[in-house]
Coordinates of C-alpha atoms in Angstrom, one line a residue:
M45 CA -8.9 -30.1 -52.1
Q46 CA -9.8 -26.8 -53.3
R47 CA -12.3 -27.1 -50.5
R48 CA -9.4 -27.5 -48.0
R49 CA -7.5 -24.5 -49.8
M50 CA -10.3 -22.4 -49.3
A51 CA -11.2 -23.4 -45.6
G52 CA -7.3 -22.5 -45.0
C53 CA -7.2 -19.3 -46.4
A54 CA -10.5 -18.4 -44.1
L55 CA -8.7 -19.7 -41.3
V56 CA -5.6 -17.4 -41.9
L57 CA -7.9 -14.3 -42.7
V58 CA -9.7 -14.9 -39.1
A59 CA -6.4 -15.3 -37.6
A60 CA -5.4 -11.9 -39.0
L61 CA -8.4 -9.9 -38.2
F62 CA -8.0 -11.2 -34.7
L63 CA -4.6 -10.1 -34.2
A64 CA -5.2 -6.8 -35.8
T65 CA -8.1 -6.2 -32.8
A66 CA -6.4 -8.3 -30.1
P67 CA -6.0 -6.3 -26.6
T68 CA -2.5 -5.7 -25.5
S69 CA -3.0 -4.9 -22.0
S70 CA -1.2 -7.3 -19.3
A71 CA -3.4 -10.0 -18.0
W72 CA -1.2 -10.3 -14.7
G73 CA -0.2 -8.1 -12.0
A74 CA -3.1 -7.4 -9.5
E75 CA -0.7 -8.2 -7.0
A76 CA 2.5 -8.4 -8.7
T77 CA 5.1 -5.8 -7.6
P78 CA 5.2 -3.3 -10.6
P79 CA 8.3 -3.7 -12.6
A80 CA 11.4 -1.7 -11.3
T81 CA 12.9 -1.5 -15.0
P82 CA 11.3 -0.7 -18.5
A83 CA 9.8 -4.3 -19.6
T84 CA 12.1 -6.1 -22.2
T85 CA 10.9 -8.8 -24.5
P86 CA 12.8 -11.9 -23.0
A87 CA 13.9 -14.7 -24.5
P88 CA 11.3 -17.9 -24.6
T89 CA 11.7 -20.1 -21.5
P90 CA 13.4 -23.4 -21.9
A91 CA 10.3 -25.5 -22.5
A92 CA 9.0 -22.9 -25.1
A93 CA 12.5 -22.5 -26.6
T94 CA 12.9 -26.6 -27.2
A95 CA 9.4 -26.4 -29.0
A96 CA 9.7 -23.4 -31.0
S97 CA 9.6 -23.4 -34.8
P98 CA 12.6 -22.5 -36.1
A99 CA 11.2 -19.4 -37.9
A100 CA 8.1 -17.6 -38.2
T101 CA 5.7 -18.4 -41.3
S102 CA 2.3 -17.2 -42.0
G103 CA -1.1 -16.8 -40.2
A104 CA -1.6 -20.5 -40.6
D105 CA 0.5 -21.3 -37.8
Q106 CA -1.5 -19.5 -35.8
A107 CA -4.6 -21.0 -36.9
Q108 CA -2.8 -24.3 -36.3
G109 CA -2.4 -23.6 -32.5
D110 CA 1.3 -22.0 -32.6
V111 CA 1.6 -17.9 -31.4
K112 CA 4.7 -15.7 -31.8
Y113 CA 6.6 -15.1 -28.4
G114 CA 9.5 -13.3 -28.7
D115 CA 10.9 -13.6 -32.5
K116 CA 9.7 -17.6 -32.9
W117 CA 6.4 -19.5 -33.2
V118 CA 5.5 -21.7 -30.3
P119 CA 3.1 -24.3 -29.5
L120 CA 0.3 -22.5 -27.7
E121 CA 0.0 -25.4 -25.3
T122 CA 3.8 -25.3 -24.3
L123 CA 3.7 -21.7 -23.8
F124 CA 0.4 -21.9 -21.6
K125 CA 2.6 -24.8 -19.8
D126 CA 5.1 -22.2 -19.1
Y127 CA 3.1 -19.7 -18.5
V128 CA 1.2 -21.4 -15.8
A129 CA 4.9 -22.1 -14.2
S130 CA 5.6 -18.7 -14.4
R131 CA 2.5 -17.5 -12.9
T132 CA 3.2 -19.9 -10.1
E133 CA 6.8 -18.9 -9.6
L134 CA 5.8 -15.1 -9.4
E135 CA 3.2 -16.2 -6.6
G136 CA 6.0 -17.7 -4.6
V137 CA 8.3 -14.8 -5.1
N138 CA 5.6 -12.4 -4.2
A139 CA 5.3 -14.6 -0.8
K140 CA 8.6 -14.3 -0.1
L141 CA 8.6 -10.4 -1.1
A142 CA 5.8 -10.3 1.3
A143 CA 7.6 -12.1 4.3
A144 CA 10.9 -10.0 3.5
R145 CA 8.9 -6.9 3.9
E146 CA 7.3 -7.9 7.1
K147 CA 10.8 -8.5 8.6
L148 CA 11.7 -5.1 7.3
M149 CA 8.8 -3.3 9.1
A150 CA 9.6 -5.8 12.0
C151 CA 12.9 -4.5 12.2
Q152 CA 11.6 -0.5 11.6
R153 CA 9.1 -1.3 14.6
R154 CA 12.4 -2.3 17.0
L155 CA 13.7 0.5 16.3
T156 CA 11.0 3.0 16.9
Q157 CA 10.2 1.3 20.0
M158 CA 13.7 1.4 21.2
K159 CA 13.9 5.3 20.4
S160 CA 10.5 5.8 22.3
D161 CA 12.2 3.3 25.6
A162 CA 15.3 6.1 25.7
A163 CA 13.0 8.9 25.0
T164 CA 11.0 8.0 28.0
A165 CA 13.8 7.2 30.2
D166 CA 15.8 10.6 29.4
R167 CA 12.6 12.4 29.9
P168 CA 13.3 13.2 33.8
T169 CA 16.8 14.6 32.8
R170 CA 15.5 16.8 30.2
A171 CA 13.0 18.0 32.2
D172 CA 15.8 18.9 34.6
L173 CA 17.9 20.4 31.8
A174 CA 15.0 22.7 31.0
K175 CA 14.4 23.9 34.4
A176 CA 18.0 24.6 34.9
R177 CA 18.6 26.7 31.6
T178 CA 15.4 28.5 32.7
K179 CA 16.9 29.4 36.0
R180 CA 20.5 30.3 34.1
S181 CA 18.7 32.5 31.8
E182 CA 17.1 34.3 35.2
Y183 CA 20.6 34.6 36.9
K184 CA 22.1 35.7 33.6
K185 CA 19.7 38.6 33.2
A186 CA 20.1 39.5 36.8
L187 CA 24.0 39.5 36.5
D188 CA 23.6 41.6 33.4
A189 CA 21.2 44.0 34.7
K190 CA 22.6 47.6 35.7
P191 CA 21.5 48.8 39.3
P192 CA 18.8 51.3 39.5
Q193 CA 19.1 54.9 38.8
K194 CA 18.9 57.6 41.6
P195 CA 15.6 59.5 41.5
T196 CA 15.7 63.1 40.7
L197 CA 14.2 64.9 43.7
Q198 CA 12.1 67.6 43.3
P199 CA 13.3 71.2 44.9
L200 CA 11.2 73.0 47.4
P201 CA 9.7 76.3 46.1
P202 CA 11.2 79.5 47.8
Q203 CA 9.4 80.9 50.8
P204 CA 7.4 83.6 50.3
R205 CA 8.6 87.3 51.5
Q206 CA 7.1 89.4 53.6
P207 CA 6.5 92.6 52.6
L208 CA 9.1 95.1 54.3
A209 CA 6.8 97.9 54.7
R210 CA 4.0 95.7 56.2
S211 CA 6.0 93.8 59.1
R212 CA 4.2 93.3 62.2
S213 CA 6.5 95.3 64.4
S214 CA 5.0 98.2 62.3
G215 CA 1.3 97.2 62.2
R216 CA -1.1 99.3 63.2
Y217 CA -3.2 99.3 66.6
S218 CA -6.6 99.4 66.8
S219 CA -8.3 101.9 69.2
T220 CA -8.3 99.1 72.2
G221 CA -4.4 98.9 71.5
A222 CA -4.5 95.4 69.7
L223 CA -2.6 94.7 66.5
D224 CA -5.0 95.0 63.7
T225 CA -4.2 91.7 61.6
N226 CA -7.2 92.5 59.2
D227 CA -4.6 94.2 57.2
A228 CA -4.9 93.1 53.1
A229 CA -1.2 92.6 52.9
D230 CA -1.0 90.5 55.8
Q231 CA -3.7 88.5 54.8
Q232 CA -2.1 88.0 51.3
Y233 CA 1.2 86.8 53.0
D234 CA -0.4 84.5 55.2
Q235 CA -2.4 82.9 52.4
A236 CA 0.5 82.8 50.6
M237 CA 2.7 80.9 53.2
R238 CA -0.2 78.5 53.6
T239 CA -0.1 77.7 49.8
W240 CA 3.8 77.4 50.3
E241 CA 3.5 74.9 53.2
N242 CA 0.9 72.9 51.5
R243 CA 3.4 72.8 48.1
C244 CA 6.6 71.7 50.4
D245 CA 4.5 69.2 52.2
I246 CA 3.2 67.6 48.7
I247 CA 6.9 67.6 47.1
K248 CA 8.4 66.0 50.4
R249 CA 6.1 63.2 50.1
Q250 CA 6.6 62.5 46.3
N251 CA 10.5 62.8 47.1
D252 CA 10.2 60.4 50.0
A253 CA 8.2 58.1 48.0
L254 CA 11.0 58.3 45.3
T255 CA 13.5 57.6 47.5
K256 CA 11.6 55.0 49.2
Q257 CA 11.0 53.1 45.8
Y258 CA 14.6 53.4 45.0
Q259 CA 15.6 52.0 48.1
Q260 CA 13.7 49.0 47.6
D261 CA 14.6 48.7 44.1
L262 CA 18.4 48.9 45.0
T263 CA 18.0 46.3 47.9
E264 CA 16.0 44.0 45.5
Y265 CA 19.0 44.4 42.7
K266 CA 21.6 43.6 45.3
Q267 CA 19.4 40.8 46.4
N268 CA 19.1 39.4 43.1
L269 CA 23.0 40.0 42.1
N270 CA 23.8 38.2 45.1
E271 CA 21.7 35.4 44.9
A272 CA 22.4 34.9 40.8
N273 CA 26.4 34.9 42.1
K274 CA 25.8 32.3 44.3
Q275 CA 23.4 29.9 42.5
M276 CA 25.1 30.3 38.8
P277 CA 27.8 27.8 39.7
K278 CA 25.4 25.3 40.8
I279 CA 23.2 25.7 37.9
E280 CA 26.3 25.2 35.5
A281 CA 27.0 22.1 37.1
T282 CA 23.4 20.7 36.9
I283 CA 23.5 21.7 33.5
K284 CA 26.6 19.9 32.7
T285 CA 25.5 16.7 34.6
C286 CA 22.4 16.8 32.4
D287 CA 24.1 17.0 29.4
D288 CA 26.7 14.5 30.3
K289 CA 23.7 12.0 31.2
L290 CA 22.0 12.5 27.7
D291 CA 25.4 12.2 25.8
A292 CA 25.7 8.7 27.5
S293 CA 22.3 7.7 26.7
A294 CA 22.7 9.1 23.2
K295 CA 25.8 6.7 22.9
D296 CA 24.4 3.5 24.6
L297 CA 21.2 4.0 22.1
D298 CA 23.5 4.2 19.3
A299 CA 25.5 1.3 20.3
K300 CA 22.0 -0.9 20.7
L301 CA 20.8 0.6 17.4
A302 CA 23.7 -0.4 15.4
P303 CA 22.8 -4.3 15.1
V304 CA 19.3 -3.5 14.3
L305 CA 20.1 -0.9 11.7
E306 CA 22.4 -3.7 10.2
E307 CA 19.6 -5.9 9.9
V308 CA 17.4 -3.2 8.4
K309 CA 20.0 -2.4 5.4
K310 CA 20.5 -6.4 5.0
N311 CA 16.6 -6.8 5.0
N312 CA 16.0 -3.7 2.7
E313 CA 18.6 -5.3 0.4
E314 CA 16.7 -8.4 0.5
V315 CA 13.6 -6.6 -0.6
L316 CA 14.9 -4.7 -3.5
G317 CA 16.5 -8.1 -4.5
I318 CA 13.1 -10.1 -4.5
Q319 CA 11.4 -6.9 -6.2
A320 CA 13.6 -7.0 -9.0
Q321 CA 13.2 -11.0 -9.3
A322 CA 9.3 -10.4 -9.3
A323 CA 9.5 -7.5 -11.8
A324 CA 11.7 -9.9 -14.3
I325 CA 9.0 -12.3 -13.7
E326 CA 6.3 -10.3 -14.1
T327 CA 7.8 -8.9 -17.5
R328 CA 8.1 -12.4 -18.6
V329 CA 4.5 -13.1 -17.9
K330 CA 3.2 -10.3 -19.3
N331 CA 5.0 -11.0 -22.8
M332 CA 3.5 -14.6 -22.1
V333 CA -0.2 -13.1 -21.6
E334 CA 0.3 -11.0 -24.8
A335 CA 1.4 -14.0 -26.7
I336 CA -1.6 -16.2 -25.9
R337 CA -4.2 -13.6 -26.1
S338 CA -2.7 -13.2 -29.6
A339 CA -4.4 -16.5 -30.6
P340 CA -8.2 -16.4 -31.3
E341 CA -10.5 -17.1 -28.6
P342 CA -11.8 -20.2 -30.7
V343 CA -8.5 -21.4 -30.7
R344 CA -7.4 -21.0 -27.4
F345 CA -10.7 -22.8 -26.5
Q346 CA -9.9 -26.0 -28.7
H347 CA -6.7 -26.3 -26.6
G348 CA -8.9 -25.8 -23.0
I349 CA -7.1 -22.5 -22.4
V350 CA -9.6 -19.7 -21.1
E351 CA -9.3 -16.5 -19.8
W352 CA -10.9 -15.4 -16.6
E353 CA -10.7 -12.2 -14.8
G354 CA -7.2 -11.2 -16.5
L355 CA -5.7 -14.6 -16.0
F356 CA -5.4 -17.7 -18.3
Y357 CA -6.6 -20.7 -16.8
S358 CA -7.1 -24.5 -18.2
R359 CA -10.9 -25.6 -18.6
A360 CA -10.2 -28.1 -15.5
E361 CA -9.2 -25.7 -13.3
L362 CA -12.0 -23.0 -14.1
E363 CA -14.6 -25.9 -14.0
K364 CA -13.4 -26.8 -10.4
I365 CA -13.7 -23.0 -9.1
Y366 CA -17.2 -23.1 -10.6
A367 CA -18.6 -26.5 -8.7
D368 CA -16.5 -25.2 -5.7
T369 CA -17.6 -21.9 -5.4
Q370 CA -21.6 -22.7 -6.4
A371 CA -21.2 -25.7 -4.0
G372 CA -20.5 -23.2 -1.3
I373 CA -23.2 -20.6 -2.4
D374 CA -26.0 -23.4 -2.5
S375 CA -24.5 -24.2 0.9
V376 CA -25.0 -20.7 2.1
R377 CA -28.5 -20.6 0.8
E378 CA -29.7 -23.7 2.5
K379 CA -28.6 -22.8 5.8
L380 CA -30.3 -19.3 5.7
K381 CA -33.2 -21.2 4.4
A382 CA -33.1 -23.6 7.4
E383 CA -32.6 -20.5 9.7
S384 CA -35.7 -18.8 8.2
A385 CA -37.9 -21.8 8.4
Q386 CA -36.7 -22.1 12.1
S387 CA -37.7 -18.7 13.2
G388 CA -40.8 -18.8 11.5
Q389 CA -40.2 -16.2 8.6
S390 CA -40.1 -17.1 4.7
F391 CA -36.8 -16.9 2.9
P392 CA -36.8 -14.0 0.2
A393 CA -37.2 -15.5 -3.0
A394 CA -35.0 -12.7 -4.9
W395 CA -31.9 -13.5 -2.2
R396 CA -28.7 -13.8 -4.2
H397 CA -25.5 -14.8 -2.8
P398 CA -22.6 -11.7 -3.5
Q399 CA -20.9 -14.2 -5.8
Q400 CA -23.7 -15.5 -7.5
D401 CA -23.3 -12.9 -10.3
R402 CA -19.5 -14.0 -11.0
M403 CA -20.6 -17.5 -11.0
D404 CA -23.4 -17.0 -13.3
A405 CA -20.8 -15.1 -15.7
L406 CA -18.3 -18.2 -15.1
K407 CA -21.2 -20.8 -16.1
A408 CA -21.7 -18.8 -19.2
L409 CA -18.2 -18.7 -20.2
L410 CA -17.8 -22.5 -19.6
D411 CA -20.9 -23.2 -21.8
R412 CA -19.1 -21.3 -24.6
V413 CA -15.9 -23.5 -24.3
K414 CA -18.0 -26.5 -24.5
A415 CA -19.8 -25.2 -27.2
A416 CA -16.6 -24.8 -28.9
G417 CA -15.8 -28.5 -29.0
T418 CA -13.8 -30.9 -26.7
P419 CA -10.4 -30.2 -27.5
A420 CA -8.1 -33.3 -28.5
K421 CA -5.6 -32.5 -25.9
I422 CA -6.4 -30.5 -23.0
V423 CA -4.0 -28.7 -21.0
A424 CA -4.0 -29.7 -17.4

């Protein structure tokens, strides 16, 4: 009797020590949708609540295979069954969520395609509208332009005056009777006249060029003004026609988009609803994982419950996973060996399948489970 009491105390101490060091991170949710609301501790599922003890006792409950879920002690096997059922339920909900999201994305793709088709159909009209608006800007500029200013012409310089005392009528005559044109004053006058005449010619050419340019500018101004007055009503009519076409096209597109937008709204509401459902199940699974993980590993092994890659499985499930995966690895190895033999090459002795390390770790885990002893009742 005393030995039994000592053994029971030892189990209590082991359980308490394991609870103090047990991890609290979630073992589920690698592919689940993150919870939309803060997690709260849910009430036990119906199966767990039915088998729950009336109230928490001591660490001996954990040593006997009970775990605390919520505010009650629940048999580990019962909670594991609920965990498996909830995990399966979450997988189904996640599948529904993926399908709902695909429906939503399909509707959004339809919207994008419909808008793209409408834009393609409107492209010629928009091109015509852009050209018409450019022309209207040009004609408006012509209508707002001011007529060219008349040029300021340079006046001609005054003609040089001939000295009165040196007029040709009173000139001196040479000994032969001819007029003497070598007089210095006359030479100066003749030079001044030539300079004046050259200067007048330059000014006349400049004035003629200014006058000619003015006439050209005036003619161009009148032509542009007449063209603008003539074409502006046509351009305004073209712009109105294009605007009317685009307005009608936009209304037609809105009418076509309306039912699709309504479908998008419904699909979005469906996605949000399934997300909330998945979040609630995920929170429940997370709390179950924490409760199951609180049991010492040897106790879990005794009940055939094994944690592998963040999830809890029955021993039978993991043995099947190992057997099927290892068989596939062996099949690949034998196939490669045969191909190497047919090609006359030696098969590398160090070759390892990418999944072999993972299966070696699983095999080691299953060996530990077997070493813990065959459970009286293994959860299937």
